[in-house]
Short mmCIF file of C-alpha atoms and ligand atoms in Angstrom, two decimals:
data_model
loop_
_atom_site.label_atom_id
_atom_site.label_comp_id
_atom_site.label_asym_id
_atom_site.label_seq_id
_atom_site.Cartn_x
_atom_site.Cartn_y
_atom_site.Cartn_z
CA UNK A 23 141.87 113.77 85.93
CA UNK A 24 138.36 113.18 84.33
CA UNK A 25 135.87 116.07 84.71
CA UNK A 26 133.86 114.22 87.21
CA UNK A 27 137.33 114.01 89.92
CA UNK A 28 137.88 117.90 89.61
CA UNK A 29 134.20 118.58 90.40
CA UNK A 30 134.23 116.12 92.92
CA UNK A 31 137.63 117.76 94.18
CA UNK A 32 135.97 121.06 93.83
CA UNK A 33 133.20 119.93 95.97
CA UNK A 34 135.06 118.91 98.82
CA UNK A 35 136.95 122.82 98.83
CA UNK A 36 133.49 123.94 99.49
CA UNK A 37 132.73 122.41 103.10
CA UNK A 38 133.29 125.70 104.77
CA UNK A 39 130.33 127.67 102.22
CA UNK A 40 128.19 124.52 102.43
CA UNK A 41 128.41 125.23 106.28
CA UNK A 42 127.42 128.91 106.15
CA UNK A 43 124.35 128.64 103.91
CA UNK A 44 123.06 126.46 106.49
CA UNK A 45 123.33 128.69 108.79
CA UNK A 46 121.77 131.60 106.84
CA UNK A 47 118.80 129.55 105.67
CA UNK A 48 118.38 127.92 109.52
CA UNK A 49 117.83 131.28 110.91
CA UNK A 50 114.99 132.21 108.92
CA UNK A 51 112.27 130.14 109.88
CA UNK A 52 110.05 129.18 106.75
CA UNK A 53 106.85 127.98 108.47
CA UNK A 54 103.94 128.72 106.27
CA UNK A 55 100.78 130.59 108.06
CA UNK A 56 98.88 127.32 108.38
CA UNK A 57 102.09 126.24 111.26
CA UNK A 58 102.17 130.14 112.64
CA UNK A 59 104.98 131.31 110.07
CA UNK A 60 105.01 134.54 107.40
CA UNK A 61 105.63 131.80 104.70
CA UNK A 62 108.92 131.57 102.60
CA UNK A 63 109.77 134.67 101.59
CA UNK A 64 113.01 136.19 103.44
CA UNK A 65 114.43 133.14 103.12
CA UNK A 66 113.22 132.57 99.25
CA UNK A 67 115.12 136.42 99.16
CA UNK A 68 118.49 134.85 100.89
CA UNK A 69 118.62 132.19 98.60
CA UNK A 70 118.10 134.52 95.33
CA UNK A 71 120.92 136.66 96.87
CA UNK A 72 122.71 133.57 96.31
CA UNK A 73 122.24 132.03 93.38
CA UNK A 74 122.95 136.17 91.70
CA UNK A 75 126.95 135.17 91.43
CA UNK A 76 126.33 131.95 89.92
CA UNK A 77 125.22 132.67 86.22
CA UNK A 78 122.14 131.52 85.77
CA UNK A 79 120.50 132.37 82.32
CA UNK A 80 117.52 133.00 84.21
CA UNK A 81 115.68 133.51 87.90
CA UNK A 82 112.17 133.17 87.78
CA UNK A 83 110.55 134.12 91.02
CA UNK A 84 106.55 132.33 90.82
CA UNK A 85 104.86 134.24 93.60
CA UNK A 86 101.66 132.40 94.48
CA UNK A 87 98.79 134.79 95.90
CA UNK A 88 98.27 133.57 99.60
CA UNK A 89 95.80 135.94 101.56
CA UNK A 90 97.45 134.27 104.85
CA UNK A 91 100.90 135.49 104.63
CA UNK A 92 101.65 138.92 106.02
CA UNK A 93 102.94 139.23 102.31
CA UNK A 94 100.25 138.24 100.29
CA UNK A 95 101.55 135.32 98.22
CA UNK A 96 103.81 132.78 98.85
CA UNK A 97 107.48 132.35 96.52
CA UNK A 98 108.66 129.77 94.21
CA UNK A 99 112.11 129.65 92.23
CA UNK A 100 113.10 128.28 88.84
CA UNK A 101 116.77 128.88 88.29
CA UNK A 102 118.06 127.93 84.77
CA UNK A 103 120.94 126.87 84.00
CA UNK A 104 122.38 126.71 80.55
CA UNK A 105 124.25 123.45 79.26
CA UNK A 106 125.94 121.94 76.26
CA UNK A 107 122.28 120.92 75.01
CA UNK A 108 118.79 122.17 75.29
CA UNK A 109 117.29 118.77 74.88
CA UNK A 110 116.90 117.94 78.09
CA UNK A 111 116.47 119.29 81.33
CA UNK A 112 117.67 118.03 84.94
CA UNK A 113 115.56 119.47 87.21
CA UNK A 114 116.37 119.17 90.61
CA UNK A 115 113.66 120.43 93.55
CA UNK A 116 113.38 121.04 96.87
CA UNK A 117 111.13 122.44 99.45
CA UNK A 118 112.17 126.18 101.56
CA UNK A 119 109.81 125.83 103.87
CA UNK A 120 110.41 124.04 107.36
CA UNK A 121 107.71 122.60 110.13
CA UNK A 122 107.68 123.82 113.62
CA UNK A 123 110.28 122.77 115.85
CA UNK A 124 107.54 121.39 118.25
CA UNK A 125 108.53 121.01 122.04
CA UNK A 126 111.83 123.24 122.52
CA UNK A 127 112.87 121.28 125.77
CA UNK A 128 113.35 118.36 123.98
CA UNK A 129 115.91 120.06 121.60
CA UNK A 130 119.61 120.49 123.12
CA UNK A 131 120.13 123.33 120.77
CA UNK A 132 118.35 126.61 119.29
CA UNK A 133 116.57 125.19 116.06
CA UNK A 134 116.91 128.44 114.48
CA UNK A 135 120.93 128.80 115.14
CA UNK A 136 122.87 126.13 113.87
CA UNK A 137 125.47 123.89 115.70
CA UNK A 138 128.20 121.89 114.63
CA UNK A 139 129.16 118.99 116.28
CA UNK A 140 131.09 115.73 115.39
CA UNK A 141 130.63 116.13 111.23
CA UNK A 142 126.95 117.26 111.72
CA UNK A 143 125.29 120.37 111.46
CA UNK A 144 122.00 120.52 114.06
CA UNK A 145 118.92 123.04 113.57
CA UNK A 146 115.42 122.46 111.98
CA UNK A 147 115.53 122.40 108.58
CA UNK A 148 118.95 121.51 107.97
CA UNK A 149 118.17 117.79 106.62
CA UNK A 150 114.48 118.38 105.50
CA UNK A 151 114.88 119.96 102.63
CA UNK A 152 118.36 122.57 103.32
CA UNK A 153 120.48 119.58 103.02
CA UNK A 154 119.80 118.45 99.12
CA UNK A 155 119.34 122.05 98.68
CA UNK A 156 122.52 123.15 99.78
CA UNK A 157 123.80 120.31 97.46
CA UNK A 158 121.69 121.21 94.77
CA UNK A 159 123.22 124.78 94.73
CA UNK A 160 127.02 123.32 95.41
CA UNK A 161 127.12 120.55 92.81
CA UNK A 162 125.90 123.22 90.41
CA UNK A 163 129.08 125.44 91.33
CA UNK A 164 131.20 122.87 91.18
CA UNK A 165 130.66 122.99 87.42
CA UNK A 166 131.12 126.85 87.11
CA UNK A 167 134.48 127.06 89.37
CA UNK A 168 136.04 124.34 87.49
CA UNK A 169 134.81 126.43 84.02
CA UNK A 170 133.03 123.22 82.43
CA UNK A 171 129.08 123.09 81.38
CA UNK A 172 126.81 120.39 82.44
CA UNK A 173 125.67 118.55 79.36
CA UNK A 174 122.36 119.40 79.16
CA UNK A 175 120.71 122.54 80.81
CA UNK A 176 120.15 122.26 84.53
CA UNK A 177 116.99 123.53 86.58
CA UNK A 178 117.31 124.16 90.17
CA UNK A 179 113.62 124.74 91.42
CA UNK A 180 112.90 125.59 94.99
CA UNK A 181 109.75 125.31 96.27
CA UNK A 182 107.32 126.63 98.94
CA UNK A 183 104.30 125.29 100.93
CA UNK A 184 105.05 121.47 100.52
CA UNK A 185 104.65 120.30 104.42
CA UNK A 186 101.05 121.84 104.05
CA UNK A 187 99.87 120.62 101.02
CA UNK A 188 102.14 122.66 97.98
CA UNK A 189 99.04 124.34 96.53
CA UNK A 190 101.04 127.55 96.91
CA UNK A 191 104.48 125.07 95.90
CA UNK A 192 104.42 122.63 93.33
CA UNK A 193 100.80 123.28 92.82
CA UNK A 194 100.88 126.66 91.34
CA UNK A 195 104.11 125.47 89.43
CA UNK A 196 102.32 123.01 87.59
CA UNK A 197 99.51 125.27 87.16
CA UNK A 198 101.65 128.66 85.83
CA UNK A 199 105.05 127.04 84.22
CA UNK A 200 104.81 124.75 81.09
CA UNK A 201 108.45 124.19 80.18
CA UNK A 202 108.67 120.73 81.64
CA UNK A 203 109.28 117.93 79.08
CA UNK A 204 108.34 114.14 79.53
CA UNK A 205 112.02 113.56 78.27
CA UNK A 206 113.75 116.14 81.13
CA UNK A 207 114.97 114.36 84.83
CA UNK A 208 112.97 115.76 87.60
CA UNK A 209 114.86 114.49 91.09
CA UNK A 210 112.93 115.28 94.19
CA UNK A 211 115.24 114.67 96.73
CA UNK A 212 113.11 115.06 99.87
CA UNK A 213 113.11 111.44 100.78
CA UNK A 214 115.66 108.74 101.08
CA UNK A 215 117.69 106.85 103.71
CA UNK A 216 121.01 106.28 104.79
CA UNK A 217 123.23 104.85 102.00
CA UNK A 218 121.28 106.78 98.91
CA UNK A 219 120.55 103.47 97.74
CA UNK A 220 116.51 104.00 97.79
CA UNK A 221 114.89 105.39 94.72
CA UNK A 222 111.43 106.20 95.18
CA UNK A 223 109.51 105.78 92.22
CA UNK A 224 105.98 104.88 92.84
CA UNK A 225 103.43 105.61 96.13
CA UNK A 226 100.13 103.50 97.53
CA UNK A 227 97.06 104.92 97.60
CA UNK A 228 95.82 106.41 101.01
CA UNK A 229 92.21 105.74 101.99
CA UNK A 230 91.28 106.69 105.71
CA UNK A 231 87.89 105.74 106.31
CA UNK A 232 85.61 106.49 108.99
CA UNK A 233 82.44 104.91 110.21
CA UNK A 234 79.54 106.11 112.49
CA UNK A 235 77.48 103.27 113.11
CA UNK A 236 73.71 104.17 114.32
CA UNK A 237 71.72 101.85 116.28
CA UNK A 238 69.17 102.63 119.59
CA UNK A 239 70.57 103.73 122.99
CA UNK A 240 68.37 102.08 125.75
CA UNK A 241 69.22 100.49 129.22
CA UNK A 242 71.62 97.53 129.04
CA UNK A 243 69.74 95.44 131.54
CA UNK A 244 67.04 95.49 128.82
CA UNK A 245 68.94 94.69 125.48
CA UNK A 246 66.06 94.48 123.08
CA UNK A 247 64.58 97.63 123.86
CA UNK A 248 67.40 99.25 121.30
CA UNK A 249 69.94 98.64 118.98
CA UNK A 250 73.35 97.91 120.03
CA UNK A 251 75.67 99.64 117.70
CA UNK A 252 78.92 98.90 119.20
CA UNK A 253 78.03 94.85 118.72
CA UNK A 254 77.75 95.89 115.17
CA UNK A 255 80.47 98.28 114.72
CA UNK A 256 82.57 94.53 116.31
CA UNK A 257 80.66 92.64 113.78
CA UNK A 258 82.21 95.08 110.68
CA UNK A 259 85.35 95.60 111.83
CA UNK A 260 86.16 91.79 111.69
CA UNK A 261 84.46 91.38 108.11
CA UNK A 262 87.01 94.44 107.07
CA UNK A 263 89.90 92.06 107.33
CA UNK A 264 88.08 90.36 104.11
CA UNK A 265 89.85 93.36 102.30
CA UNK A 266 92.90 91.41 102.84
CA UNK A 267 91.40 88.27 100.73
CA UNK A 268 89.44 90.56 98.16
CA UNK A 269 92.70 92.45 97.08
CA UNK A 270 95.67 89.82 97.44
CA UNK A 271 98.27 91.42 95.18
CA UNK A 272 101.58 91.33 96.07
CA UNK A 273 104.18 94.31 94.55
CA UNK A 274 107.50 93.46 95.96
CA UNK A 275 108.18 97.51 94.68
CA UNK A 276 106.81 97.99 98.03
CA UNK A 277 107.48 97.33 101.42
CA UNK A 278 105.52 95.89 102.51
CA UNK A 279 104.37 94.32 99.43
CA UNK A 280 100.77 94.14 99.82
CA UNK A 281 98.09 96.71 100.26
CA UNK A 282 97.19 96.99 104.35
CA UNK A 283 93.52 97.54 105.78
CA UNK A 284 94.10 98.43 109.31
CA UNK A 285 91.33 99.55 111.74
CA UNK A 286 93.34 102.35 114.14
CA UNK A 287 90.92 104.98 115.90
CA UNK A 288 88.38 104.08 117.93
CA UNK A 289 86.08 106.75 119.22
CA UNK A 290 84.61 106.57 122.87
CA UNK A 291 80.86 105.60 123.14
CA UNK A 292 79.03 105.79 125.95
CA UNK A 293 80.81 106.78 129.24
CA UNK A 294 79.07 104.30 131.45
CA UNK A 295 78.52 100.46 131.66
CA UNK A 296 74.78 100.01 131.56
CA UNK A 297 73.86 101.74 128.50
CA UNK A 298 73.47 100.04 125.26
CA UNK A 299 75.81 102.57 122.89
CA UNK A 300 73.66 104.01 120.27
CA UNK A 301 76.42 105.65 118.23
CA UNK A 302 80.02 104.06 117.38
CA UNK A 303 82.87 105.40 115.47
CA UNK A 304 85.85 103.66 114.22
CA UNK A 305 88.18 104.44 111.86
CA UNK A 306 90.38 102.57 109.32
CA UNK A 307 93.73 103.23 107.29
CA UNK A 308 94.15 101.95 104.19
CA UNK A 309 97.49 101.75 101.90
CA UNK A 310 96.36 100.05 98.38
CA UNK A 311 98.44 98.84 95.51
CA UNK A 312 97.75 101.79 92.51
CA UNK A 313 96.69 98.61 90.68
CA UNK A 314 93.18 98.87 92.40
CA UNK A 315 91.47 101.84 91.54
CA UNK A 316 90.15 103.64 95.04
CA UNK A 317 86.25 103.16 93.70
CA UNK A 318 86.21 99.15 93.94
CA UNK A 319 87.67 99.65 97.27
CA UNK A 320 85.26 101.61 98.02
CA UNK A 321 82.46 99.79 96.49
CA UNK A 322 83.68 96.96 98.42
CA UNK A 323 83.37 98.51 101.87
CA UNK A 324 79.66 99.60 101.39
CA UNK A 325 78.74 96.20 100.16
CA UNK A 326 79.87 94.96 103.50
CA UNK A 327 78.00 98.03 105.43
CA UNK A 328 75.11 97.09 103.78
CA UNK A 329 75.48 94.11 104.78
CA UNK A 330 76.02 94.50 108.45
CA UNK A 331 73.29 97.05 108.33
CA UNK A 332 70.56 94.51 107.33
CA UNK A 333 71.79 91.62 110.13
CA UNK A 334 71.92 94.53 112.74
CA UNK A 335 69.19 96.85 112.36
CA UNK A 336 71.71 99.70 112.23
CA UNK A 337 72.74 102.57 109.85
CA UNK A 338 76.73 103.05 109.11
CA UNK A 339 77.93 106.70 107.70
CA UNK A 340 81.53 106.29 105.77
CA UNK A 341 83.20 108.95 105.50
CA UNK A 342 86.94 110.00 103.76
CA UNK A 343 88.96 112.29 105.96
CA UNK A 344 91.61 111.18 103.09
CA UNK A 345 91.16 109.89 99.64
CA UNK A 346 94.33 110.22 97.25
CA UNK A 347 94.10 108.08 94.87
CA UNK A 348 98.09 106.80 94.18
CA UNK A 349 99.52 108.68 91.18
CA UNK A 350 100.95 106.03 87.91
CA UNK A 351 104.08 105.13 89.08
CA UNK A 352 107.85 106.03 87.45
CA UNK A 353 108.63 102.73 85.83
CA UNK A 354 111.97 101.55 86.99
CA UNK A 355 112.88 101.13 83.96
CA UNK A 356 112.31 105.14 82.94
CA UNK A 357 115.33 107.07 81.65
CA UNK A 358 115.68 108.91 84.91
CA UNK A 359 115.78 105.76 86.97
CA UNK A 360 118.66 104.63 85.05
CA UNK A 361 120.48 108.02 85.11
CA UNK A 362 120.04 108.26 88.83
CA UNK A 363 121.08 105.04 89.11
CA UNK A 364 123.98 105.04 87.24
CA UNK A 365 125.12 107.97 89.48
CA UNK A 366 124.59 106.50 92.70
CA UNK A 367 126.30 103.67 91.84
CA UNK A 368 129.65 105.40 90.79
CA UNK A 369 129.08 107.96 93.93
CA UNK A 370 128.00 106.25 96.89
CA UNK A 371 129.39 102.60 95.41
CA UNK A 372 125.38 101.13 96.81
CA UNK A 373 123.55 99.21 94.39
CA UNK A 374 120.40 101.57 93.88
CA UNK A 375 116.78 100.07 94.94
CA UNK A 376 113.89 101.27 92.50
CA UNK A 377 110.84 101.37 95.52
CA UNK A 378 107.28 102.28 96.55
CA UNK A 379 105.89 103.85 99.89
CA UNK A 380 103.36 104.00 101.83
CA UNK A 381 102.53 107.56 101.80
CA UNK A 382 102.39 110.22 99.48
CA UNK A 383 105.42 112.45 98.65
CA UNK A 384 105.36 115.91 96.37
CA UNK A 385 107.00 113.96 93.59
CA UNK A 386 103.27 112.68 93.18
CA UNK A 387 102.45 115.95 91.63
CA UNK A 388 104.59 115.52 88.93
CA UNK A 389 103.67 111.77 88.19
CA UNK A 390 99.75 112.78 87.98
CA UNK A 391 100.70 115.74 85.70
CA UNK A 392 102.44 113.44 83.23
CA UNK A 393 106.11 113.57 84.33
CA UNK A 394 108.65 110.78 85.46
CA UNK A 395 109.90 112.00 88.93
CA UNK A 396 112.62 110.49 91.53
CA UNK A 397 112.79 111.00 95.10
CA UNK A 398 116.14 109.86 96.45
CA UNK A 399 118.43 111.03 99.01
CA UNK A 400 121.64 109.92 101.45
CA UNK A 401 120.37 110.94 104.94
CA UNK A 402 119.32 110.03 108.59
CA UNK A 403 115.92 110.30 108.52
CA UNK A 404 115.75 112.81 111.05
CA UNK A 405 112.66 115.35 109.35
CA UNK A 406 110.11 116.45 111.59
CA UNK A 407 112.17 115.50 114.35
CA UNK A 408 114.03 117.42 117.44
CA UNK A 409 117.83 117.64 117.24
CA UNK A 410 117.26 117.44 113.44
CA UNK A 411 120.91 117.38 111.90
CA UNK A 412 122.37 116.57 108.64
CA UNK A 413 126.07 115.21 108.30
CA UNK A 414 128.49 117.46 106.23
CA UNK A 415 129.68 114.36 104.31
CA UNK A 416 126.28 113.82 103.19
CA UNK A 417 125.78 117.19 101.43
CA UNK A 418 129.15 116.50 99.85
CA UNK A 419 128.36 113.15 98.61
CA UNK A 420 124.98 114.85 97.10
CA UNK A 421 126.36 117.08 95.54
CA UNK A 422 128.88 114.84 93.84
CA UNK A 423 125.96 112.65 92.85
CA UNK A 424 124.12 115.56 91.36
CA UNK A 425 127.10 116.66 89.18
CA UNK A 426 127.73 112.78 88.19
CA UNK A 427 123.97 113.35 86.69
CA UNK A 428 124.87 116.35 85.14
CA UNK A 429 127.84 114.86 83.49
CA UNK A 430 125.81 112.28 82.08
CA UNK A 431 125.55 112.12 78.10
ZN1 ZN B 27 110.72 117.58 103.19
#
């Protein structure tokens, strides 16, 4: 038997314990104090409790000082694990903290008590983020029960705070702890889909735009005693599809390849039909290739205000309710793209898919600080959702995949 098929063996002995953390972490709701919650902490506390019997060279608990929980700071864990070599570190993160369960009559089950049913295990939380952590944690045992060492040390990192922004998370990480190398593995496995063949390596820049357009309210029966800014408002939301034209580039990376200008809100006006609207407001989401820096976007969009402001007689206002600009991308070819890879291939037997998104994930954080950083997981898709669940198998399967990595010379 090779060392990989008596982890993998071991693994599949430890359904029943992979079971029962999810029900300890379910029942502690981690909502931070933004979404109502006292923050991470009992359950950061079960899952040190844990990790105690496991061996880890070290437990660093990173409180970060949060005024908002009943606490007064908000935890973060580093768990080292020692392996044949120092030279690199596989770091593997994910998130403790949950979002609200939102409308309870449209779950069939108590969120915060977990159910088993056909192979899956339902409750909030359980697939966004316990699952990969549970098989963080597991794959990691796998490796101790069987008396064998990973072959090169091993960081399990569990984070708080990243559905509201991971200031108090990854944020203060990256702020406090310096021991990450450009040369370690950093898997966030917080996104994914169904067969674990997506590998996220690169995000779009998000630019949400929104514009008040200022003209002169008057009577509509008598036009040219104002300034119609809703005609105008018409007149600039058509010349935004330009953006289209201006920045063509296709990235097949990313689905959909191109960068999208879409107009989406529209504010009401005026509430009546004979007024001329003085005041408009539209907004408009935009998803750009991290090719185009956000400025010449930007720059772009206030030549055509200015424009539309000198044919109209009107004044447009932008402003950014979000600006990130897209963080430099993993290159596919990056040692921990090839790693990953290598280990979904021989685990889930799916040929892997290097890819971009749309939005931004936490793994962002790690590419603007310097660091190449994966997001890949084998799930449903089911965060943020009612009747989350995650299937048993696939906590098995990630866990395997994890220890495949951590076999890797
Ligand atoms: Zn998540």
């Amino acid at each position: 038997m090779t060392n990989f098929e008596k982890i993998s063996k071991r693994i599949d002995s430890y359904e029943k314990d992979m079971i029962e953390l999810q029900g300890i972490l379910t029942a502690i709701p981690a909502l931070s104090p933004v979404n109502g919650g006292e923050g991470e902490v009992k359950k950061a506390e079960a899952i040190i409790e844990y990790l105690k019997g496991m061996n880890f060279s070290e437990i660093l608990e990173l409180n970060a000082p949060d005024e908002s929980a009943p606490c007064g700071y908000r935890p973060n864990i580093i768990a080292i694990y020692k392996g044949k070599s120092s030279k690199k570190t596989i770091w593997i993160m994910t998130h403790m903290d949950i979002v609200p369960p939102g409308d309870l009559n449209m779950w069939e089950t108590d969120p915060y008590k977990i159910e088993v049913k056909d192979g899956k295990i339902y409750g909030r939380g359980t697939e966004d983020n316990q699952q990969s952590l549970v098989s963080s944690i597991f794959g990691l045992k796998g490796f101790i029960d069987e008396g064998l060492l990973p072959e090169y040390d091993v960081g399990l990192v569990f984070v708080a705070d990243e559905e509201t922004g991971s200031q108090f998370g990854l944020g203060h990480i990256l702020k406090e702890y310096k021991k990450f190398r450009p040369e370690d593995y950093i898997l966030v496995p917080d996104s994914g889909n169904f067969d674990g063949s997506m590998i996220e390596v690169a995000e779009k820049s998000i630019l949400w735009v929104q514009f008040t357009t200022k003209g002169k309210q008057c009577h509509a029966s008598h036009p040219a005693k104002g300034i119609n800014s809703f005609r105008a408002a018409s007149h600039l939301v058509v010349k935004l599809d330009e953006l289209y034209k201006i920045f063509p580039n296709i990235n097949n990376l990313f689905a959909p390849p191109i960068s999208t200008f879409e107009p989406t809100k529209k504010e009401g006006n005026v509430p009546n039909i004979n007024t001329i609207p003085g005041k408009d407001i539209f907004c408009l989401d935009c998803r750009i290739l991290p090719e185009y820096p956000l400025e010449d976007v930007i720059k772009t969009i206030k030549n055509m205000c200015n424009d539309i402001e000198k044919t109209f007689n009107v004044k447009i206002e932008m402003d950014f309710p979000n600006k990130e600009e897209a963080a430099p991308p993993t290159q596919a070819d990056a040692p921990v793209v090839k790693a990953v890879s290598e280990s979904i291939r021989s685990v889930y037997k799916v040929e892997p898919v290097p890819m971009g998104i749309g939005g931004g994930t936490v793994a962002a954080l790690f590419r603007k600080a310097g660091f190449s950083a994966v997001c890949c997981s084998k799930h449903d898709e089911l965060a943020h959702q009612p009747n989350e669940y995650c299937k048993i198998k696939n906590i098995i399967d990630e866990a395997k995949m994890f220890a495949h990595l951590m076999l890797q010379e």
